[in-house]
Every structure is written in C-alpha cells, then in structure tokens.
Backbone as numpy.savetxt, mean C-alpha at the origin, in Angstrom:
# Nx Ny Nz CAx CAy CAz Cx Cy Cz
25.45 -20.53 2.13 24.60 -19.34 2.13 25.49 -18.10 2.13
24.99 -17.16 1.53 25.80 -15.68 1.55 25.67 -15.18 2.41
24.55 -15.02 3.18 24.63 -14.04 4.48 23.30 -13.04 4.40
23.25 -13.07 2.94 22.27 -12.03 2.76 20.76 -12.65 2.28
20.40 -13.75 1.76 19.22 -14.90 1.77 19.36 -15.94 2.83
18.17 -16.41 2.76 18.17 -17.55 4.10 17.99 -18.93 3.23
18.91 -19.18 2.19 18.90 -20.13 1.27 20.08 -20.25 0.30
20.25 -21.29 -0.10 22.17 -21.04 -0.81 21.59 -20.81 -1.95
22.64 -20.78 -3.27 22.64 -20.62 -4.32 22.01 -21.42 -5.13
22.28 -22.69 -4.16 21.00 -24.02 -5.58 19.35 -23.58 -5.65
19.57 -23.36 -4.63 17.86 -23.13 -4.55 17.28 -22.20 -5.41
18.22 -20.77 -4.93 17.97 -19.74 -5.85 18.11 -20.23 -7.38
18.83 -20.56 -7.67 19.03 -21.27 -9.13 17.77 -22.03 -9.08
16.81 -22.44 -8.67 15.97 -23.50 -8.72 14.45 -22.43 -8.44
14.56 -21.62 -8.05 13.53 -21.06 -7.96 13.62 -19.93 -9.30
14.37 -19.39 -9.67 15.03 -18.82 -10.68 14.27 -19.56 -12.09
15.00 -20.75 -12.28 14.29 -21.52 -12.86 13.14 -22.14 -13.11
12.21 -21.88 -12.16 10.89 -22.18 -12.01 9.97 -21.75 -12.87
8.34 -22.04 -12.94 7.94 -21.24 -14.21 6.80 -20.59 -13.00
6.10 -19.63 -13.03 4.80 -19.01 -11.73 3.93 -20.04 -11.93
3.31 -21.05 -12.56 2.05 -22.36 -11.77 3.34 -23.46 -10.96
4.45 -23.78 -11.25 5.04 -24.37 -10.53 5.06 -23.74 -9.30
5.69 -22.29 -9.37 5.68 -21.74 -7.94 4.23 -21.65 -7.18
3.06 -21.28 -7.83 1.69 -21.42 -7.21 1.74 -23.05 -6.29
2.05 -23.80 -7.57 1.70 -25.45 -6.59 2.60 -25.33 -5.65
4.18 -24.96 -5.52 5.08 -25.13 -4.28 4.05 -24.79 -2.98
3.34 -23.31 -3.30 2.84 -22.73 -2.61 1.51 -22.62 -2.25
0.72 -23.82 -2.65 -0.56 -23.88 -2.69 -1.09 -23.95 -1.36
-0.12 -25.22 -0.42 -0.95 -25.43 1.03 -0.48 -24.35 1.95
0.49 -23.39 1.45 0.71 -22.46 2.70 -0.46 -21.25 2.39
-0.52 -20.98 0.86 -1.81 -19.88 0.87 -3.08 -20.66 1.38
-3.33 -21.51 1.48 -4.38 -22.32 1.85 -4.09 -22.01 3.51
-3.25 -22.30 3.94 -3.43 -22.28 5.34 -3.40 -21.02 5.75
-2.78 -19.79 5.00 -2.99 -18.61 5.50 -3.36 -17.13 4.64
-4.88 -17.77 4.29 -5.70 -17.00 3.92 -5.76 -15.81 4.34
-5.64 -14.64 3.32 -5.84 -12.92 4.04 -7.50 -12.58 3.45
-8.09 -12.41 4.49 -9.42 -12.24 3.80 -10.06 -11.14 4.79
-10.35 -9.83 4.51 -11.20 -8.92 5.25 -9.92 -8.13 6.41
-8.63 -8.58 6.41 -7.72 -7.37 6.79 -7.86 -5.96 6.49
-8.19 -5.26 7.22 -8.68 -4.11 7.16 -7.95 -2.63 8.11
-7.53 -2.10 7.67 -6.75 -0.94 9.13 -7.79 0.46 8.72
-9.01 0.33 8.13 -10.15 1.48 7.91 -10.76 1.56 8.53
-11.00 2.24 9.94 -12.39 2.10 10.95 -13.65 3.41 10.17
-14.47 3.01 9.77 -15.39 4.04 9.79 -15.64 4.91 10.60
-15.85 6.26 10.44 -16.28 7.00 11.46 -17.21 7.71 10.70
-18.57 8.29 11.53 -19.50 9.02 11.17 -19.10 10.07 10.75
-18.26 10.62 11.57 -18.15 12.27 11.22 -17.61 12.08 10.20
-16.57 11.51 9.80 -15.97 11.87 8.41 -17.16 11.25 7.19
-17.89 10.09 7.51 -18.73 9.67 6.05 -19.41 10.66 5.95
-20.00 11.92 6.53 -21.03 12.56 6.77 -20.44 14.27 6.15
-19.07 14.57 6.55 -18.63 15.43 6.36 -17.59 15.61 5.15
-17.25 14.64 4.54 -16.55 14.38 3.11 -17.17 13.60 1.94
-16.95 14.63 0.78 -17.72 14.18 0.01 -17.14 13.17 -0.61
-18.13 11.65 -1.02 -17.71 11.39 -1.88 -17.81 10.73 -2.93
-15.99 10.56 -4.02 -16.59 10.78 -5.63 -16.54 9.21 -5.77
-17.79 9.14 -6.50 -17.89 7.41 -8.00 -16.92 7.69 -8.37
-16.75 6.31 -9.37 -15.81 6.23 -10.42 -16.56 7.16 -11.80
-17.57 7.30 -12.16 -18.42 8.33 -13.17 -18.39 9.22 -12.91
-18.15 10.10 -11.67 -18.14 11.27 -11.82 -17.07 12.06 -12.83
-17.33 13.59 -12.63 -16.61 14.23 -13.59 -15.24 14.29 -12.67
-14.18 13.88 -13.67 -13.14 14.83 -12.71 -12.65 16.51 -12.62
-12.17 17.18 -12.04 -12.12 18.45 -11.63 -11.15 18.76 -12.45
-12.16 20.42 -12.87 -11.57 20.89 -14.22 -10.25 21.82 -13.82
-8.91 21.49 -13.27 -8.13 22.43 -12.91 -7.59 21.69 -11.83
-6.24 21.56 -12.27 -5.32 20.98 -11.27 -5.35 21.31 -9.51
-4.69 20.47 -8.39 -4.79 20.78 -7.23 -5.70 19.72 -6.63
-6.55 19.45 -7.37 -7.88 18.34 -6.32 -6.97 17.21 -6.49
-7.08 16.64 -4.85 -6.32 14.98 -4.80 -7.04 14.30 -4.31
-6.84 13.38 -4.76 -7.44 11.92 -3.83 -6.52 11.40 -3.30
-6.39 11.05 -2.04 -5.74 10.08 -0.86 -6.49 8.62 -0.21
-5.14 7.97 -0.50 -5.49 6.95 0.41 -4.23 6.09 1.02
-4.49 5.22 1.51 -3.19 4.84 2.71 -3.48 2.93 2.08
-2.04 2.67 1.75 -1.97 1.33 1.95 -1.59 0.45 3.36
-2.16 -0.40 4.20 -0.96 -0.83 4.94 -0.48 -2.00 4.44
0.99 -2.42 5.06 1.96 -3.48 4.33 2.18 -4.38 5.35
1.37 -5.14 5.78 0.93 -5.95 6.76 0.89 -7.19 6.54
0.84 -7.98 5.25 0.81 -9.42 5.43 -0.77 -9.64 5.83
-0.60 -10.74 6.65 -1.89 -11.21 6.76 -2.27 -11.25 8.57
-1.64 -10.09 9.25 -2.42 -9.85 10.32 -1.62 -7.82 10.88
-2.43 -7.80 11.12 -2.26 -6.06 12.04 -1.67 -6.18 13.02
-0.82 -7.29 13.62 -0.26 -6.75 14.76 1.30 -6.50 14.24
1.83 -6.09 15.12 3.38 -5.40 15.18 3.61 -4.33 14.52
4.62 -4.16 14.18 4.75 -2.70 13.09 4.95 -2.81 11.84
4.46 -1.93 10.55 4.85 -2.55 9.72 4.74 -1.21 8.69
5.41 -0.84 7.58 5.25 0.19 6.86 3.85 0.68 6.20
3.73 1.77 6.10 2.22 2.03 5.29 2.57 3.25 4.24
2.27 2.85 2.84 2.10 3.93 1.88 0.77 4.97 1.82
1.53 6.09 1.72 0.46 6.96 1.39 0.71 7.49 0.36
-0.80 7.37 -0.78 -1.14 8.08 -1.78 -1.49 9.16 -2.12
-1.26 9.92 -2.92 -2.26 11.25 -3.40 -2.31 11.42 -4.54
-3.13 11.49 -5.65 -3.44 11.18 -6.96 -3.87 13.04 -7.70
-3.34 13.84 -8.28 -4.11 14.69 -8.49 -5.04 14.49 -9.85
-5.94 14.46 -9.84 -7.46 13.63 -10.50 -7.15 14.29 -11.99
-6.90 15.77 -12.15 -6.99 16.14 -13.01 -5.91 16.02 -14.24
-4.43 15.86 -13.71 -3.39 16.30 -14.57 -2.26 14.57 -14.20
-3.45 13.83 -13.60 -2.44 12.43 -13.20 -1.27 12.45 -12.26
-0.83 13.57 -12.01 0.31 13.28 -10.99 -0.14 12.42 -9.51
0.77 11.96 -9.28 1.22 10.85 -8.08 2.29 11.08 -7.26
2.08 11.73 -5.75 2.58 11.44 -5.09 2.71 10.55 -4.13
3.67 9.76 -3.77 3.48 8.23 -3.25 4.49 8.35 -1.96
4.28 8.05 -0.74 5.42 8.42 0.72 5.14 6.83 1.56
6.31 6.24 1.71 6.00 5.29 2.69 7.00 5.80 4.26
5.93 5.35 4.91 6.07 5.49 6.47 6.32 4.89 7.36
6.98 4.80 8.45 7.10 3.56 9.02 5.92 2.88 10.04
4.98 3.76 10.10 3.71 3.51 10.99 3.18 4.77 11.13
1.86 4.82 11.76 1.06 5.91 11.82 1.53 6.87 13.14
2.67 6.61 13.76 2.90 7.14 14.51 4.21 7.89 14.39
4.48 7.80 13.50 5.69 8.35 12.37 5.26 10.13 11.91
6.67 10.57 12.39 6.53 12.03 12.42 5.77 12.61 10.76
6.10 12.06 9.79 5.64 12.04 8.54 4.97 11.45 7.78
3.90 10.97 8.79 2.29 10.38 8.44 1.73 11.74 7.55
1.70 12.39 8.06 0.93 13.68 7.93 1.56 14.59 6.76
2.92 14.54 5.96 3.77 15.35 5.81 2.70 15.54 4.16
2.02 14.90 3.39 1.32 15.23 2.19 0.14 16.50 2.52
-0.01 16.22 3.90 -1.11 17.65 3.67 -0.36 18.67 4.55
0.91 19.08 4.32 1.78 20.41 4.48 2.56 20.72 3.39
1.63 21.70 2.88 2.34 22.21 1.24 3.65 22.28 1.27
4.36 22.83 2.46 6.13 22.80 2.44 6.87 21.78 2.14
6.31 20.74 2.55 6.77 19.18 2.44 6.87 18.54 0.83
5.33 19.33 0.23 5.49 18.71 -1.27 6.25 19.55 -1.91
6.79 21.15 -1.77 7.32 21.45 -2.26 8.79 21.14 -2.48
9.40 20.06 -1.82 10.44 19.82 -1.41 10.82 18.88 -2.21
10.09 18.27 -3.10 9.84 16.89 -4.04 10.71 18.12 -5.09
C-alpha cells in the first residue's frame, strides 16, 4: 500500500479495470443494506413558507440580473450525525451565473458569507 489508499496497487488496477454493472454487482448487497431514503437536513418552518415567495419551474424568470435562488446541499452519506461539509448554492435565474461555497458545517463562520455583498465581491 502507498500510504495514501487503503488498498495496494492490484486492486486499484482491478477496479480501474472494471466496467460500472460489474462495479454495481460488487456493490449490490452493501447498497442494499444501506439504503439512503428520506435523509433530510430541511426542517420546515411556518414563518418562512408563509413569508417567501415561491417560484415553479413555469414561472417567468426575472427580467434583469441580481435575483438568486439558494439552496444548501448537505454531504452526509447516509445518516446526519457527526460533521460533515455542506454546499451552498446561488443561481442568478436570469444571466445563469453560479455561485457555489462549501462549508464545513452550519456552524462555520462562512455559512452566511453569500448573503454579504463584500464577500461576493471578492470572487
């Protein structure tokens, strides 16, 4: 082993070599045993469904750059506990730009840093 995989070189050569339904079957009974289904880090809250509008996929998009859409990935695997990185998105609807920030948790000084204009200006 090199030090840097937890597997020597044959293997890698062997997985390398593999075709993706071979790798599916290697891997069939472990996705089987650990199904991600309904992982979720979104709690609803009233005030916000009530106080933000929001857009379908049909709606119009906004005629004039600046409007974003946000949303937060987390990178969790298949359970929420421990710590684990989370991307945040912001899409501007009109002109396609993408800004994309990963974080190390929500408790990370720069959770927040996309809605402080100083921060994007810095890109």
């Amino acid at each position: 082993m090199d030090g840097r995989d937890r597997y020597g070189p044959a293997v890698r050569a062997e997985l390398l070599a593999m075709s993706s339904a071979t790798i599916d079957r290697y891997l069939r009974g472990a996705k089987a045993r650990d199904q991600i289904s309904g992982v979720s880090t979104t709690k609803p809250s009233p005030l916000l469904r009530s106080s933000i509008t929001i857009c379908k996929a049909g709606d119009e998009a906004e005629e004039s750059p600046g409007f974003f859409e946000g949303d937060t990935v987390a990178h969790c695997g298949p359970t929420l506990k421990g710590e684990f990185a989370r991307t945040v998105n912001l899409t501007d609807m009109h002109i396609g730009w993408v800004f994309t920030r990963t974080v190390r948790n929500n408790a990370h000084p720069t959770s927040w840093a996309p809605s402080k204009p100083e921060l994007l200006k810095s890109l």
